[in-house]
Coordinates of C-alpha atoms in Angstrom, one line a residue:
M85 CA 2.7 19.9 -17.9
L86 CA 2.3 22.8 -15.5
I87 CA -0.6 25.0 -16.1
L88 CA 0.3 28.7 -16.0
L89 CA -2.5 30.6 -14.2
A90 CA -2.7 34.3 -14.8
L91 CA -4.7 37.2 -13.5
I92 CA -4.5 40.6 -15.2
I93 CA -5.7 43.6 -13.3
V94 CA -6.1 46.9 -15.1
I95 CA -6.6 50.2 -13.4
K96 CA -7.9 52.8 -15.8
H97 CA -7.6 56.6 -15.5
S98 CA -7.4 57.7 -19.2
S99 CA -8.9 56.8 -22.5
S100 CA -5.6 55.7 -23.9
T101 CA -5.6 52.2 -25.4
E102 CA -1.9 51.6 -25.0
V103 CA -2.3 50.1 -21.6
H104 CA -4.9 47.6 -22.9
K105 CA -2.7 46.7 -25.8
T106 CA 0.3 46.2 -23.5
A107 CA -1.8 44.0 -21.2
A108 CA -3.0 42.0 -24.3
V109 CA 0.6 41.6 -25.5
I110 CA 1.6 40.2 -22.1
A111 CA -1.4 38.0 -21.9
N112 CA -0.8 36.6 -25.4
Q113 CA 2.8 35.8 -24.4
E114 CA 2.1 34.3 -20.9
F115 CA -1.4 32.8 -21.3
S116 CA -2.0 29.4 -23.0
P117 CA -4.3 29.7 -26.0
N118 CA -5.7 26.2 -25.2
Y119 CA -7.4 27.5 -22.1
P120 CA -10.2 30.1 -21.8
T121 CA -9.5 33.4 -20.1
T122 CA -12.0 35.1 -17.8
V123 CA -12.2 39.0 -17.9
I124 CA -13.8 40.4 -14.8
W125 CA -14.6 44.1 -14.2
W126 CA -16.7 46.1 -11.7
E127 CA -16.5 49.9 -12.0
T128 CA -14.4 50.1 -15.1
A129 CA -16.1 51.2 -18.3
P130 CA -17.1 48.3 -20.6
E131 CA -15.3 49.8 -23.6
N132 CA -12.0 49.1 -21.9
I133 CA -12.9 45.4 -21.9
H134 CA -13.5 45.8 -25.7
H135 CA -10.0 47.2 -26.2
F136 CA -8.4 44.3 -24.5
T137 CA -10.5 41.5 -26.1
K138 CA -9.8 43.0 -29.5
E139 CA -6.1 42.6 -29.1
Y140 CA -6.1 39.3 -27.1
K141 CA -5.9 36.2 -29.3
G142 CA -7.2 33.5 -26.9
L143 CA -10.7 32.5 -25.8
V144 CA -12.4 35.0 -23.5
V145 CA -15.3 34.7 -21.0
T146 CA -16.4 38.1 -19.7
L147 CA -17.9 38.6 -16.2
S148 CA -19.3 41.8 -14.8
L149 CA -19.7 42.2 -11.1
N150 CA -22.1 45.0 -11.2
Y151 CA -25.0 42.7 -10.5
T152 CA -23.4 40.4 -7.9
N153 CA -23.5 40.6 -4.1
E154 CA -20.2 41.7 -2.5
N155 CA -20.5 38.6 -0.1
E156 CA -20.9 36.2 -3.0
T157 CA -18.0 34.0 -3.9
L158 CA -17.3 33.2 -7.6
T159 CA -16.4 29.6 -8.0
R160 CA -14.5 27.7 -10.7
E161 CA -17.6 27.6 -12.8
F162 CA -17.1 31.3 -13.6
V163 CA -13.4 31.9 -13.0
Y164 CA -10.9 30.0 -15.1
D165 CA -7.2 29.5 -14.5
Q166 CA -6.4 32.5 -16.7
T167 CA -8.1 35.6 -15.5
V168 CA -8.1 39.3 -16.3
I169 CA -9.5 41.8 -13.8
Y170 CA -10.1 45.5 -14.5
V171 CA -10.2 47.8 -11.4
K172 CA -9.9 51.5 -10.7
H173 CA -8.5 51.6 -7.2
V174 CA -6.9 49.5 -4.5
E175 CA -10.1 48.8 -2.5
E176 CA -11.9 47.5 -5.5
F177 CA -9.0 45.2 -6.2
S178 CA -9.1 43.9 -2.7
L179 CA -12.8 43.2 -2.8
I180 CA -12.6 41.4 -6.1
L181 CA -9.9 39.1 -4.9
K182 CA -12.1 38.2 -1.9
M183 CA -15.0 37.5 -4.2
V184 CA -13.1 35.6 -6.8
K185 CA -12.3 32.0 -5.8
P186 CA -9.8 30.9 -8.4
S187 CA -8.6 27.4 -9.0
L188 CA -6.1 25.6 -6.8
E189 CA -3.2 26.7 -8.9
P190 CA -1.2 29.9 -8.0
I191 CA -2.0 33.0 -10.0
Q192 CA 0.1 35.1 -12.3
L193 CA -1.1 38.7 -12.1
I194 CA -0.6 41.6 -14.6
L195 CA -1.7 44.9 -13.1
V196 CA -2.1 47.9 -15.3
L197 CA -2.0 51.5 -13.8
I198 CA -2.0 55.0 -15.2
E199 CA -0.4 58.1 -13.5
V200 CA -0.1 56.5 -10.1
N201 CA 2.8 57.0 -7.6
E202 CA 5.0 54.3 -6.2
S203 CA 3.3 54.1 -2.9
R204 CA 0.1 53.1 -4.7
I205 CA 1.9 50.4 -6.5
T206 CA 3.3 49.1 -3.2
N207 CA -0.2 49.0 -1.7
L208 CA -1.4 46.9 -4.6
I209 CA 1.5 44.6 -4.3
Q210 CA 0.7 44.2 -0.6
V211 CA -2.9 43.2 -1.4
A212 CA -1.7 40.7 -4.0
W213 CA 0.8 39.1 -1.7
K214 CA -1.8 38.9 1.1
N215 CA -4.0 37.0 -1.3
E216 CA -1.0 34.7 -2.3
V217 CA -0.5 36.3 -5.7
A218 CA 3.3 36.3 -6.3
Q219 CA 3.7 36.4 -10.0
I220 CA 2.6 39.9 -10.8
I221 CA 3.6 42.4 -13.5
I222 CA 2.4 46.0 -13.1
V223 CA 1.9 48.0 -16.3
T224 CA 1.6 51.7 -15.7
T225 CA 2.0 55.0 -17.5
N226 CA 3.9 57.9 -15.9
K227 CA 3.3 61.6 -16.4
K228 CA 5.1 61.5 -19.7
K229 CA 2.8 58.7 -20.9
D230 CA 5.6 56.2 -21.0
I231 CA 4.8 52.6 -20.1
N232 CA 6.7 51.2 -17.1
L233 CA 6.6 47.6 -15.8
Y234 CA 7.1 46.6 -12.2
T235 CA 7.1 43.4 -10.1
F236 CA 8.3 42.3 -6.7
I237 CA 10.5 39.4 -5.3
P238 CA 8.9 38.3 -2.0
Y239 CA 11.8 36.2 -0.7
T240 CA 15.0 38.3 -0.3
P241 CA 17.8 37.9 2.2
G242 CA 16.5 38.8 5.6
D243 CA 12.9 39.5 4.4
C244 CA 10.3 36.8 3.7
G245 CA 7.6 39.2 2.6
N246 CA 9.4 41.9 0.6
I247 CA 6.8 43.9 -1.3
T248 CA 9.2 46.6 -2.7
P249 CA 8.5 47.2 -6.4
V250 CA 11.2 46.1 -8.8
E251 CA 11.3 47.5 -12.4
V252 CA 11.1 45.1 -15.3
P253 CA 12.3 45.9 -18.8
I254 CA 9.4 46.4 -21.2
N255 CA 11.2 44.4 -23.9
A256 CA 11.9 41.4 -21.6
P257 CA 11.8 38.1 -23.4
S258 CA 9.7 36.7 -20.6
F259 CA 7.6 38.4 -17.9
S260 CA 7.4 35.3 -15.7
I261 CA 10.3 35.4 -13.3
R262 CA 11.3 32.3 -11.3
K263 CA 10.9 34.1 -7.9
F264 CA 11.1 30.9 -5.7
I265 CA 14.3 29.4 -7.1
N266 CA 15.9 30.7 -3.9
F267 CA 13.9 30.9 -0.7
N268 CA 16.7 32.8 1.0
K269 CA 16.2 30.8 4.2
C270 CA 12.5 31.6 4.3
P271 CA 10.3 28.9 5.9
L272 CA 8.8 25.9 4.1
T273 CA 6.2 24.4 6.5
L274 CA 5.8 20.6 6.4
S275 CA 3.0 18.6 7.8
A276 CA 4.2 15.0 8.5
H277 CA 2.7 11.8 10.0
T278 CA 4.3 8.4 10.4
S279 CA 4.0 5.9 7.6
M280 CA 6.9 3.5 7.6
P281 CA 9.1 2.9 5.7
Y282 CA 8.4 6.2 4.0
I283 CA 8.6 8.5 7.0
K284 CA 8.7 8.3 10.7
V285 CA 8.0 11.2 13.1
I286 CA 9.9 11.3 16.3
K287 CA 9.1 13.9 18.9
E288 CA 11.8 14.7 21.4
N289 CA 10.8 17.4 23.8
D290 CA 9.7 20.3 21.7
K291 CA 11.6 19.2 18.6
I292 CA 10.3 17.0 15.7
I293 CA 12.8 14.7 14.0
L294 CA 12.0 13.0 10.7
S295 CA 13.5 9.7 9.4
G296 CA 12.8 7.6 6.4
F297 CA 13.1 7.6 2.6
E298 CA 10.8 10.7 2.0
S299 CA 12.4 12.7 4.8
D300 CA 15.7 12.4 3.0
V301 CA 14.1 13.5 -0.2
I302 CA 12.4 16.6 1.3
N303 CA 15.6 17.6 3.1
L304 CA 17.4 17.5 -0.3
I305 CA 14.7 19.7 -1.9
V306 CA 14.8 22.1 1.0
E307 CA 18.6 22.3 0.7
R308 CA 18.4 23.0 -3.0
L309 CA 15.7 25.7 -2.6
N310 CA 17.8 27.2 0.2
A311 CA 14.8 27.2 2.5
S312 CA 14.4 26.5 6.2
L313 CA 12.2 23.5 7.1
V314 CA 9.5 23.9 9.7
V315 CA 7.9 20.6 10.7
I316 CA 4.4 20.3 12.3
S317 CA 2.7 17.0 13.2
N318 CA -0.9 16.7 14.3
E319 CA -1.0 12.9 14.8
G320 CA -2.3 13.2 18.3
Q321 CA -5.3 15.4 17.3
E322 CA -8.0 15.4 14.6
R323 CA -9.7 18.4 13.3
D324 CA -12.9 18.8 11.3
N325 CA -12.5 20.3 7.8
I326 CA -14.4 20.8 4.6
A327 CA -13.3 17.5 3.2
N328 CA -14.2 14.0 4.2
D329 CA -12.6 11.7 6.8
S330 CA -9.8 10.7 4.5
L331 CA -8.3 14.2 5.0
K332 CA -8.3 14.4 8.8
V333 CA -4.6 13.8 9.2
G334 CA -2.2 16.0 7.2
F335 CA -4.7 17.4 4.8
S336 CA -6.3 19.5 7.5
D337 CA -3.0 21.4 7.8
L338 CA -3.1 22.1 4.0
I339 CA -6.7 23.2 4.0
S340 CA -6.2 25.5 7.0
K341 CA -3.0 26.8 5.4
D342 CA -0.9 25.8 8.4
A343 CA 1.4 23.8 6.2
D344 CA 2.8 24.1 2.6
V345 CA 3.6 20.5 2.0
M346 CA 2.3 17.2 3.4
L347 CA 4.3 13.9 3.9
P348 CA 4.1 11.1 3.1
A349 CA 3.1 10.8 -0.5
V350 CA -0.4 9.4 -1.0
F351 CA -2.4 8.4 -4.0
V352 CA -4.8 10.9 -5.7
N353 CA -8.6 10.6 -5.3
E354 CA -11.5 13.0 -5.9
K355 CA -11.6 14.6 -2.5
R356 CA -7.8 15.2 -2.2
Y357 CA -7.6 16.5 -5.8
S358 CA -10.4 19.1 -5.0
V359 CA -8.7 20.7 -2.0
A360 CA -4.9 20.5 -2.6
L361 CA -2.3 20.6 -5.4
T362 CA -0.4 17.6 -6.6
T363 CA 3.2 17.4 -7.5
Y364 CA 5.3 15.3 -9.9
T365 CA 4.3 11.6 -9.5
Y366 CA 7.4 9.7 -8.5
N367 CA 6.1 6.6 -6.8
D368 CA 3.2 4.2 -6.9
L369 CA 1.4 2.3 -4.2
T370 CA 0.2 -1.2 -4.4
I371 CA -2.8 -1.6 -2.1
V372 CA -3.4 -5.3 -1.2
W373 CA -5.9 -7.2 0.8
I374 CA -4.4 -8.8 4.0
A375 CA -5.9 -11.7 5.9
P376 CA -4.7 -13.9 8.8
K377 CA -2.6 -16.9 8.0
Q378 CA -4.4 -20.1 7.2
R379 CA -5.4 -22.0 10.3
V380 CA -4.2 -25.5 11.0
I381 CA -6.8 -28.2 10.5
Y382 CA -6.6 -32.0 10.7
A383 CA -3.6 -32.1 13.1
W384 CA -4.2 -35.9 13.4
A385 CA -3.3 -36.3 9.8
N386 CA 0.4 -35.4 10.3
L387 CA 1.2 -39.0 10.7
I388 CA 0.1 -39.9 7.2
L389 CA 1.8 -36.9 5.6
P390 CA 5.0 -38.9 4.9
F391 CA 2.9 -41.3 2.8
I392 CA 1.9 -38.4 0.6
S393 CA 5.5 -37.5 -0.5
R394 CA 8.3 -38.6 -2.6
I395 CA 8.3 -42.1 -1.0
T396 CA 4.7 -42.7 -1.8
P397 CA 5.6 -45.0 -4.8
L398 CA 8.0 -46.9 -2.6
I399 CA 5.3 -47.4 0.0
I400 CA 3.1 -48.9 -2.6
L401 CA 5.9 -51.0 -3.9
T402 CA 6.5 -52.2 -0.4
F403 CA 3.1 -53.7 0.0
I404 CA 3.3 -55.3 -3.5
S405 CA 6.7 -56.8 -2.6
F406 CA 5.4 -57.9 0.7
I407 CA 2.7 -60.0 -1.0
A408 CA 5.2 -61.3 -3.6
V409 CA 7.7 -62.4 -1.0
V410 CA 5.1 -64.4 0.9
K411 CA 4.0 -66.1 -2.3
L412 CA 7.6 -66.9 -3.3
I413 CA 8.4 -68.4 0.1
I414 CA 5.2 -70.5 0.2
R415 CA 5.4 -71.7 -3.4
F416 CA 9.1 -72.3 -4.0
G417 CA 10.3 -73.2 -0.6
R418 CA 11.7 -76.8 -0.5
Y419 CA 10.9 -77.3 3.1
H420 CA 7.7 -76.0 4.4
E421 CA 8.6 -75.6 8.1
F422 CA 6.4 -72.5 8.4
K423 CA 2.7 -72.2 7.7
E424 CA 1.5 -69.5 5.5
K425 CA 0.1 -67.3 8.3
T426 CA 3.4 -67.7 10.2
V427 CA 5.4 -66.5 7.2
I428 CA 3.0 -63.5 6.7
F429 CA 3.3 -62.6 10.4
Q430 CA 7.0 -62.8 10.6
S431 CA 7.5 -60.9 7.3
F432 CA 5.4 -58.2 8.7
T433 CA 7.5 -58.1 11.8
I434 CA 10.5 -57.6 9.6
L435 CA 8.7 -54.7 7.9
L436 CA 8.1 -53.1 11.4
G437 CA 11.8 -53.5 12.3
L438 CA 11.1 -56.1 15.1
Q439 CA 13.3 -59.0 16.0
T440 CA 12.4 -62.1 14.0
K441 CA 14.1 -65.5 13.7
F442 CA 14.0 -67.5 10.5
E443 CA 15.6 -70.9 10.4
T444 CA 15.1 -72.7 7.1
K445 CA 17.1 -75.2 5.2
C446 CA 16.2 -73.6 1.8
W447 CA 18.6 -71.1 0.3
L448 CA 15.8 -69.5 -1.6
N449 CA 13.9 -68.8 1.6
N450 CA 17.0 -67.4 3.3
T451 CA 18.0 -65.2 0.3
V452 CA 14.5 -63.8 -0.1
H453 CA 14.3 -63.1 3.7
V454 CA 17.7 -61.3 3.7
L455 CA 16.7 -59.2 0.7
W456 CA 13.4 -58.4 2.3
V457 CA 15.2 -57.4 5.5
W458 CA 17.4 -54.9 3.6
Y459 CA 14.4 -53.6 1.6
C460 CA 12.3 -53.0 4.8
F461 CA 15.4 -51.4 6.4
L462 CA 15.7 -48.8 3.7
I463 CA 12.0 -48.1 3.5
R464 CA 11.9 -47.7 7.3
I465 CA 14.7 -45.1 7.2
A466 CA 13.0 -43.2 4.4
Y467 CA 9.7 -43.2 6.3
Q468 CA 11.3 -42.0 9.5
G469 CA 13.1 -39.2 7.8
D470 CA 9.9 -38.0 6.1
L471 CA 7.9 -38.5 9.3
I472 CA 10.2 -36.1 11.1
N473 CA 9.8 -33.5 8.4
G474 CA 6.1 -34.3 8.1
L475 CA 5.5 -33.6 11.8
H476 CA 6.7 -30.0 11.2
K477 CA 4.2 -29.6 8.4
V478 CA 0.6 -28.8 8.9
I479 CA -2.6 -29.2 6.9
L480 CA -4.0 -25.7 6.5
E481 CA -7.5 -24.5 5.7
P482 CA -8.1 -23.4 2.1
P483 CA -6.5 -20.0 1.2
I484 CA -8.6 -16.9 0.8
R485 CA -8.2 -15.8 -2.8
T486 CA -10.8 -13.2 -3.4
V487 CA -12.7 -10.5 -1.4
N488 CA -15.9 -12.5 -1.5
D489 CA -14.0 -15.4 0.2
G490 CA -12.8 -13.0 2.8
L491 CA -16.3 -11.6 3.5
Q492 CA -17.6 -15.1 4.0
N493 CA -14.8 -16.4 6.2
L494 CA -13.7 -13.3 8.2
D495 CA -15.4 -11.1 10.7
K496 CA -14.9 -7.5 9.5
V497 CA -13.2 -5.4 6.8
V498 CA -10.9 -2.5 7.8
A499 CA -9.3 0.2 5.6
S500 CA -8.7 3.9 5.5
A501 CA -11.4 6.3 4.3
A502 CA -9.5 7.0 1.1
I503 CA -9.5 3.3 0.2
Q504 CA -13.2 3.1 1.1
E505 CA -13.8 5.7 -1.5
L506 CA -12.5 3.4 -4.2
Y507 CA -15.5 1.1 -3.5
K508 CA -18.0 4.0 -3.6
N509 CA -21.5 2.9 -4.7
T510 CA -20.7 -0.8 -4.2
S511 CA -22.0 -3.3 -1.7
L512 CA -18.6 -3.4 0.0
E513 CA -18.7 0.3 0.9
E514 CA -21.1 -0.1 3.8
Q515 CA -19.1 -3.0 5.3
F516 CA -15.9 -1.0 5.8
N517 CA -14.6 -0.2 9.3
V518 CA -12.8 3.0 8.7
L519 CA -9.4 3.7 10.4
A520 CA -9.5 6.7 12.7
K521 CA -5.9 7.6 11.7
P522 CA -3.2 6.1 9.5
S523 CA -1.1 4.8 12.5
D524 CA -4.0 2.5 13.5
S525 CA -3.2 0.3 10.5
E526 CA -0.2 -1.1 12.4
V527 CA -2.4 -2.0 15.3
Y528 CA -4.7 -4.0 13.1
L529 CA -1.7 -5.6 11.4
K530 CA -0.6 -6.9 14.8
K531 CA -4.1 -8.2 15.5
I532 CA -4.1 -10.1 12.2
V533 CA -0.7 -11.6 13.0
D534 CA -2.2 -12.8 16.3
G535 CA -5.0 -14.5 14.5
A536 CA -7.8 -11.9 14.5
R537 CA -10.3 -12.6 11.7
I538 CA -9.9 -9.3 10.0
L539 CA -9.6 -8.4 6.3
L540 CA -7.4 -5.3 5.9
A541 CA -6.5 -3.2 2.9
E542 CA -3.0 -1.7 3.2
D543 CA 0.0 -0.7 1.2
F544 CA 2.2 -3.7 0.5
V545 CA 5.5 -2.0 1.1
S546 CA 4.2 -0.8 4.5
V547 CA 3.3 -4.3 5.5
K548 CA 6.6 -5.7 4.4
S549 CA 8.5 -2.9 6.3
H550 CA 6.9 -4.0 9.5
G551 CA 8.1 -7.5 9.0
Y552 CA 4.6 -9.0 8.7
S553 CA 4.8 -10.2 5.1
E554 CA 5.6 -13.8 6.2
M555 CA 3.0 -13.7 9.0
V556 CA -0.1 -12.8 7.1
Q557 CA -1.9 -14.0 4.0
F558 CA -2.1 -11.8 0.8
L559 CA -5.1 -12.3 -1.3
E560 CA -4.6 -12.9 -5.0
E561 CA -7.1 -10.2 -5.7
S562 CA -5.4 -6.9 -4.9
V563 CA -7.2 -3.6 -4.3
I564 CA -5.5 -1.4 -6.8
R565 CA -2.1 0.0 -7.9
L566 CA -2.1 3.8 -7.9
P567 CA 0.4 6.6 -8.6
A568 CA 1.4 8.5 -5.5
C569 CA 2.7 12.1 -5.1
L570 CA 3.2 14.8 -2.6
F571 CA 0.4 17.2 -1.9
V572 CA 0.8 21.0 -1.3
R573 CA -1.7 23.5 -0.2
A574 CA -3.9 25.3 -2.7
R575 CA -2.5 28.4 -4.4
W576 CA 0.9 28.1 -2.7
P577 CA 3.2 30.4 -4.8
G578 CA 6.2 28.2 -4.5
V579 CA 4.6 25.1 -6.0
D580 CA 6.0 25.4 -9.5
E581 CA 9.6 25.5 -8.3
F582 CA 8.8 22.6 -5.8
R583 CA 7.4 20.5 -8.6
R584 CA 10.4 21.3 -10.8
K585 CA 12.9 20.1 -8.1
I586 CA 11.0 16.8 -7.6
M587 CA 10.9 16.1 -11.3
E588 CA 14.7 16.8 -11.6
F589 CA 15.6 14.6 -8.6
H590 CA 13.4 11.8 -9.9
Q591 CA 14.9 11.9 -13.4
H592 CA 18.4 11.8 -11.9
G593 CA 17.6 8.8 -9.8
F594 CA 17.7 10.3 -6.3
F595 CA 14.3 8.9 -5.3
G596 CA 15.4 5.3 -6.2
Y597 CA 18.7 5.7 -4.4
Y598 CA 17.2 7.0 -1.2
Y599 CA 14.3 4.5 -1.3
Y600 CA 16.5 1.4 -1.6
Q601 CA 19.1 2.7 0.8
N602 CA 16.5 3.3 3.5
K603 CA 14.7 0.1 2.8
A604 CA 17.8 -2.0 3.3
R605 CA 18.8 -0.1 6.4
H606 CA 15.2 -0.4 7.8
Y607 CA 15.1 -4.2 7.1
R608 CA 18.5 -4.8 8.7
R609 CA 17.5 -2.9 11.8
Y610 CA 14.2 -4.8 12.0
E611 CA 15.9 -8.2 11.8
R612 CA 18.5 -7.1 14.4
N613 CA 15.8 -5.9 16.8
H614 CA 13.6 -9.0 16.3
G615 CA 16.3 -11.6 16.1
L616 CA 15.3 -12.9 12.7
H617 CA 18.9 -13.8 11.8
I618 CA 19.1 -16.0 14.9
K619 CA 15.8 -17.6 14.1
E620 CA 17.1 -18.9 10.8
Q621 CA 20.0 -20.7 12.5
N622 CA 18.0 -22.6 15.2
T623 CA 15.6 -25.4 14.8
E624 CA 12.1 -25.2 16.2
P625 CA 10.7 -27.8 18.6
L626 CA 7.6 -29.8 17.8
T627 CA 4.4 -28.2 19.0
I628 CA 1.8 -30.1 21.1
V629 CA -0.5 -30.0 18.1
S630 CA 2.1 -31.7 15.9
L631 CA 3.0 -34.2 18.6
S632 CA -0.6 -35.0 19.2
S633 CA -0.8 -36.4 15.7
L634 CA 1.4 -39.3 16.8
F635 CA -1.1 -40.2 19.6
Y636 CA -3.9 -39.9 17.1
G637 CA -2.1 -42.3 14.9
L638 CA -1.5 -44.7 17.8
L639 CA -5.2 -44.6 18.8
M640 CA -6.1 -45.3 15.2
A641 CA -3.7 -48.3 15.1
Y642 CA -5.3 -49.6 18.3
F643 CA -8.7 -49.3 16.8
I644 CA -7.7 -51.0 13.6
C645 CA -6.0 -53.8 15.6
F646 CA -9.2 -54.3 17.7
I647 CA -11.3 -54.5 14.5
V648 CA -8.9 -57.1 13.0
F649 CA -8.9 -59.0 16.3
C650 CA -12.7 -59.1 16.3
M651 CA -12.7 -60.2 12.6
E652 CA -10.2 -63.0 13.4
I653 CA -12.4 -64.3 16.2
I654 CA -15.5 -64.3 14.0
W655 CA -13.5 -65.8 11.1
F656 CA -12.1 -68.6 13.1
K657 CA -15.4 -69.5 14.7
T658 CA -17.1 -69.5 11.3
K659 CA -14.3 -71.7 9.9
A660 CA -14.4 -74.1 12.9
A661 CA -18.2 -74.4 12.5
R662 CA -17.8 -75.3 8.8
E663 CA -15.1 -77.9 9.4
N664 CA -16.9 -79.7 12.3
P665 CA -20.6 -79.3 11.9
I666 CA -21.4 -82.7 13.5
V667 CA -19.3 -82.1 16.6
K668 CA -21.0 -78.8 17.1
K669 CA -24.5 -80.4 16.9
Q670 CA -23.5 -83.2 19.3
K671 CA -22.3 -80.6 21.8
I672 CA -25.5 -78.8 21.5
S673 CA -27.6 -81.9 21.8
V674 CA -25.7 -83.1 24.9
T675 CA -26.2 -79.8 26.5
F676 CA -29.9 -79.9 25.7
I677 CA -30.3 -83.5 27.3
E678 CA -28.5 -82.5 30.4
G679 CA -30.6 -79.5 30.7

């Protein structure tokens, strides 16, 4: 709901109460009864205030400037959105407007005059327009004591500051005229900075070209308002202003009144809300935590990855079958041409796929050997297939799920000043490294993709638009999801019509149409420029890290074989000593005598 701000100025030259009653009637019609109204006066007699408050039906707060300093500024604590000012001459009106600091919303002004010529009305209109007061109704009495109403239309064909008085019928159903429904080619100044995929600023010579989803939207609004778009961009410079660091880019133009509207749309926080006006909320931003991809650990374990897969039960069954085959051959074989250890060894060579010769006269032995060969052949093929896939897989470090995990495992935290404010008065606030300007976020994204140990808070759509969504790690704990809107400068007279256009376009689906159209076009262009469609068709070679796992496995097999070999030597010596203890003692005794 748009709040209608109003300022009523009464210039009093007679004791007639008709002007006060007329001002009260207009105030009752235009002001909202749910909001208080401030009545300010300086040189006007207090009884005139009494006449107005007697007829006005809303809440009233009176404020006399007789006891204030001319250089003192009245803040929002004293001046409400709906304000009535009593003055006696133009100079007093100008001084009061300089002293009064109304809210951020534009002002609707009702000015009441008695027996004043048209040139005086023009001077008052000029003061009002200079102070960004466009919605004004002048109530005056002529020499015949008839009440006349005047206003002005600032944007007319060929004149973007027309202060010529225009007469308004006294019985008009509404005194608020939509004066900015047609800008008549008057300028609408836009401050823009790059934030893909929403908007991109391209400077060619002295001309600034915009592209992106929100540039299409603003062009449509400018077309419907019949305005001329003037784009400024201060991405290359930073200026100090009354707000904090989160307002350096873009907002500085709104605060200094160099621009009327700022792109791209950003979420609302306390500092932004206190220095600029918001428009209709048509989008939301999901701010997420971004960390580098999980690092590869235990590269040597790639060799055993195939065992931890779908063939794991078959591998277990293989060893059980291996023992069972050996027992069957040893127990049920009619001819025992092979010793037990020979059967075990040659069955194992079959499992490894090596050449083995079995010549037995027992059909059971031959049948079991053949079945064992087929079984080992199938297992070997399955293992080799999974081994090839397993070599392309890696064992990664545990994922970073929360901010606390990121603080413990990463080197620093980076975010914009606006996001830092979300963690105000928390332990995390002091740990932030604040971005100097919004475009620096892409620089940090590239660093994270390259492996830098940085925790970055950024808009999810922005990260995805750069093609980094598959190259970084998103924490399960997101920052926040906030509504976003365009910001316009304080007290800009055209804000109501601008808001109305945004709301109409959003309700008719224009924002969704432009957003998805630009997103698809941007992603296709990114894939074409980076060759992502070619990457999907080609296979990737094994890396040295993956290949090294084979050598790790080979060295491990050598070590196991060496241990088995040593154990066999010790076992055979122990067994020989147990079977021939007398011979061993005789050899020792003979050696002793000879010595």
